[in-house]
mmCIF file of C-alpha atoms in Angstrom:
data_model
loop_
_atom_site.group_PDB
_atom_site.id
_atom_site.type_symbol
_atom_site.label_atom_id
_atom_site.label_comp_id
_atom_site.label_asym_id
_atom_site.label_seq_id
_atom_site.Cartn_x
_atom_site.Cartn_y
_atom_site.Cartn_z
ATOM 1 C CA MET D 1 23.272 -18.170 35.426
ATOM 2 C CA ALA D 2 22.501 -14.498 35.308
ATOM 3 C CA THR D 3 19.367 -12.427 34.671
ATOM 4 C CA ILE D 4 20.186 -10.113 31.740
ATOM 5 C CA ASN D 5 18.140 -6.829 31.787
ATOM 6 C CA PRO D 6 16.828 -5.598 28.437
ATOM 7 C CA THR D 7 17.535 -2.176 27.010
ATOM 8 C CA GLN D 8 14.962 -0.441 24.786
ATOM 9 C CA THR D 9 15.757 1.621 21.731
ATOM 10 C CA LEU D 10 13.913 3.506 19.134
ATOM 11 C CA PRO D 11 15.527 2.990 15.736
ATOM 12 C CA ALA D 12 16.699 6.336 14.068
ATOM 13 C CA ASN D 13 13.837 6.063 11.428
ATOM 14 C CA SER D 14 11.236 5.643 14.268
ATOM 15 C CA ILE D 15 10.692 9.430 14.823
ATOM 16 C CA ASP D 16 8.223 11.095 12.597
ATOM 17 C CA ASP D 17 8.580 14.707 11.168
ATOM 18 C CA ASN D 18 6.958 16.132 14.307
ATOM 19 C CA ASN D 19 9.605 14.441 16.473
ATOM 20 C CA VAL D 20 6.992 12.062 17.820
ATOM 21 C CA ALA D 21 7.953 8.437 18.551
ATOM 22 C CA ARG D 22 6.209 6.017 16.291
ATOM 23 C CA SER D 23 4.861 2.814 17.786
ATOM 24 C CA PHE D 24 8.049 0.729 17.200
ATOM 25 C CA ARG D 25 10.497 -0.636 19.703
ATOM 26 C CA VAL D 26 13.625 -2.694 19.727
ATOM 27 C CA ILE D 27 14.371 -4.662 22.901
ATOM 28 C CA ARG D 28 17.941 -5.919 23.272
ATOM 29 C CA TRP D 29 19.362 -8.483 25.695
ATOM 30 C CA THR D 30 23.214 -8.799 25.512
ATOM 31 C CA PRO D 31 25.509 -10.445 26.130
ATOM 32 C CA MET D 32 23.906 -13.774 27.058
ATOM 33 C CA VAL D 33 25.740 -16.961 27.786
ATOM 34 C CA ASN D 34 24.788 -20.521 28.599
ATOM 35 C CA GLY D 35 22.282 -20.503 31.477
ATOM 36 C CA ASP D 36 21.374 -16.836 31.334
ATOM 37 C CA ILE D 37 17.711 -15.761 31.327
ATOM 38 C CA GLY D 38 16.513 -12.379 29.961
ATOM 39 C CA ALA D 39 14.512 -10.272 32.365
ATOM 40 C CA ALA D 40 11.018 -9.956 31.219
ATOM 41 C CA THR D 41 10.173 -6.935 28.982
ATOM 42 C CA ASP D 42 8.765 -4.012 31.037
ATOM 43 C CA LEU D 43 6.496 -3.193 28.063
ATOM 44 C CA PHE D 44 2.983 -4.498 27.876
ATOM 45 C CA MET D 45 3.687 -6.913 24.927
ATOM 46 C CA ALA D 46 0.011 -7.472 24.036
ATOM 47 C CA HIS D 47 -0.090 -3.830 22.891
ATOM 48 C CA TYR D 48 2.203 -4.642 19.918
ATOM 49 C CA ARG D 49 0.432 -6.784 17.259
ATOM 50 C CA ASP D 50 3.573 -7.414 15.253
ATOM 51 C CA ARG D 51 6.546 -9.124 17.064
ATOM 52 C CA ALA D 52 9.704 -10.642 15.822
ATOM 53 C CA VAL D 53 12.849 -12.123 17.528
ATOM 54 C CA GLN D 54 16.372 -12.261 16.215
ATOM 55 C CA ALA D 55 19.269 -14.062 17.776
ATOM 56 C CA PHE D 56 22.954 -13.897 16.610
ATOM 57 C CA GLY D 57 26.465 -14.248 17.991
ATOM 58 C CA THR D 58 28.444 -17.211 18.964
ATOM 59 C CA PHE D 59 26.254 -20.229 19.659
ATOM 60 C CA GLY D 60 29.119 -22.625 20.694
ATOM 61 C CA THR D 61 28.469 -26.181 20.905
ATOM 62 C CA GLY D 62 24.710 -26.777 21.277
ATOM 63 C CA GLY D 63 23.836 -23.308 21.955
ATOM 64 C CA THR D 64 20.128 -22.688 21.979
ATOM 65 C CA VAL D 65 17.926 -19.716 22.529
ATOM 66 C CA THR D 66 14.439 -20.530 23.625
ATOM 67 C CA VAL D 67 11.933 -17.589 23.469
ATOM 68 C CA GLN D 68 9.424 -17.766 26.323
ATOM 69 C CA GLY D 69 6.205 -15.895 27.082
ATOM 70 C CA SER D 70 4.065 -15.453 30.109
ATOM 71 C CA MET D 71 0.643 -14.089 30.957
ATOM 72 C CA ASP D 72 1.578 -13.269 34.598
ATOM 73 C CA GLY D 73 5.344 -12.723 34.486
ATOM 74 C CA THR D 74 5.981 -15.682 36.644
ATOM 75 C CA ASN D 75 4.853 -18.843 34.772
ATOM 76 C CA TRP D 76 6.818 -19.170 31.493
ATOM 77 C CA THR D 77 6.250 -21.320 28.340
ATOM 78 C CA THR D 78 7.937 -21.691 25.075
ATOM 79 C CA LEU D 79 6.390 -19.480 22.360
ATOM 80 C CA HIS D 80 5.879 -20.512 18.682
ATOM 81 C CA ASP D 81 6.352 -19.163 15.146
ATOM 82 C CA PRO D 82 3.280 -18.765 12.924
ATOM 83 C CA GLN D 83 3.731 -22.406 11.593
ATOM 84 C CA GLY D 84 3.449 -23.787 15.239
ATOM 85 C CA ASN D 85 7.098 -24.662 15.599
ATOM 86 C CA ALA D 86 8.730 -23.906 18.893
ATOM 87 C CA LEU D 87 10.386 -20.543 18.990
ATOM 88 C CA THR D 88 14.108 -21.678 19.394
ATOM 89 C CA PHE D 89 17.351 -20.789 17.734
ATOM 90 C CA THR D 90 20.310 -22.928 17.265
ATOM 91 C CA ALA D 91 21.839 -20.675 14.595
ATOM 92 C CA ALA D 92 21.436 -16.918 13.781
ATOM 93 C CA GLY D 93 18.028 -15.944 12.453
ATOM 94 C CA ILE D 94 14.881 -13.939 12.731
ATOM 95 C CA LYS D 95 11.427 -15.415 13.476
ATOM 96 C CA GLU D 96 7.962 -14.071 14.052
ATOM 97 C CA VAL D 97 6.119 -14.587 17.360
ATOM 98 C CA ALA D 98 2.743 -16.196 17.002
ATOM 99 C CA GLU D 99 1.304 -15.773 20.513
ATOM 100 C CA VAL D 100 0.218 -12.429 21.961
ATOM 101 C CA CYS D 101 1.092 -12.414 25.668
ATOM 102 C CA PRO D 102 2.004 -9.540 28.085
ATOM 103 C CA TYR D 103 5.621 -10.722 28.802
ATOM 104 C CA LEU D 104 8.484 -12.026 26.682
ATOM 105 C CA ARG D 105 12.030 -13.138 27.427
ATOM 106 C CA PRO D 106 14.871 -15.202 25.930
ATOM 107 C CA ASN D 107 16.414 -18.130 27.710
ATOM 108 C CA ILE D 108 19.775 -19.599 26.783
ATOM 109 C CA THR D 109 18.883 -23.225 27.532
ATOM 110 C CA THR D 110 22.092 -24.902 26.370
ATOM 111 C CA GLY D 111 25.598 -23.981 25.070
ATOM 112 C CA ASP D 112 29.260 -24.189 26.098
ATOM 113 C CA GLY D 113 31.890 -21.755 27.363
ATOM 114 C CA THR D 114 32.020 -20.018 24.014
ATOM 115 C CA THR D 115 28.244 -19.203 23.737
ATOM 116 C CA SER D 116 27.778 -15.468 23.688
ATOM 117 C CA LEU D 117 24.643 -14.290 22.182
ATOM 118 C CA THR D 118 22.584 -11.099 21.527
ATOM 119 C CA VAL D 119 18.736 -11.398 21.325
ATOM 120 C CA LEU D 120 16.591 -8.746 19.917
ATOM 121 C CA ALA D 121 12.778 -8.314 19.810
ATOM 122 C CA THR D 122 11.083 -5.880 17.566
ATOM 123 C CA LEU D 123 7.604 -4.718 18.551
ATOM 124 C CA SER D 124 5.358 -2.768 16.294
ATOM 125 C CA GLN D 125 1.693 -1.545 16.584
ATOM 126 C CA GLY D 126 1.626 -1.555 12.705
ATOM 127 C CA HIS D 127 0.827 2.133 12.307
ATOM 128 C CA PHE D 128 3.671 3.105 9.887
ATOM 129 C CA ASN D 129 3.152 5.398 6.897
ATOM 130 C CA VAL D 130 5.095 4.202 3.915
ATOM 131 C CA LEU D 131 7.130 6.912 2.252
#
């Protein structure tokens, strides 16, 4: 089991005409294998009202990504999608995050020796101008 540190990127289209970063971020944890836990984001997640998570890669036998949230960065619980389902992935996909909490992390809760996943979180304050 390892703790996977996230990297933060600004998508190419996230810079406006004045070279000012818009309020949009992509957080990436990779590679993640069975038993790995993503280090908590260093951004204050509650600041971003729109949040989605994507998982992809080789899930292997029984590979599962569980997306967890925390109010204090110490005590973690499984988050949910807007329909109230636990925010877990057993296959590639993208899901919205219903809860607003300061911290978020992925946790690879099951899998086998072939499990190798990438987990992305997109964060937006919702202040985009449509061109």
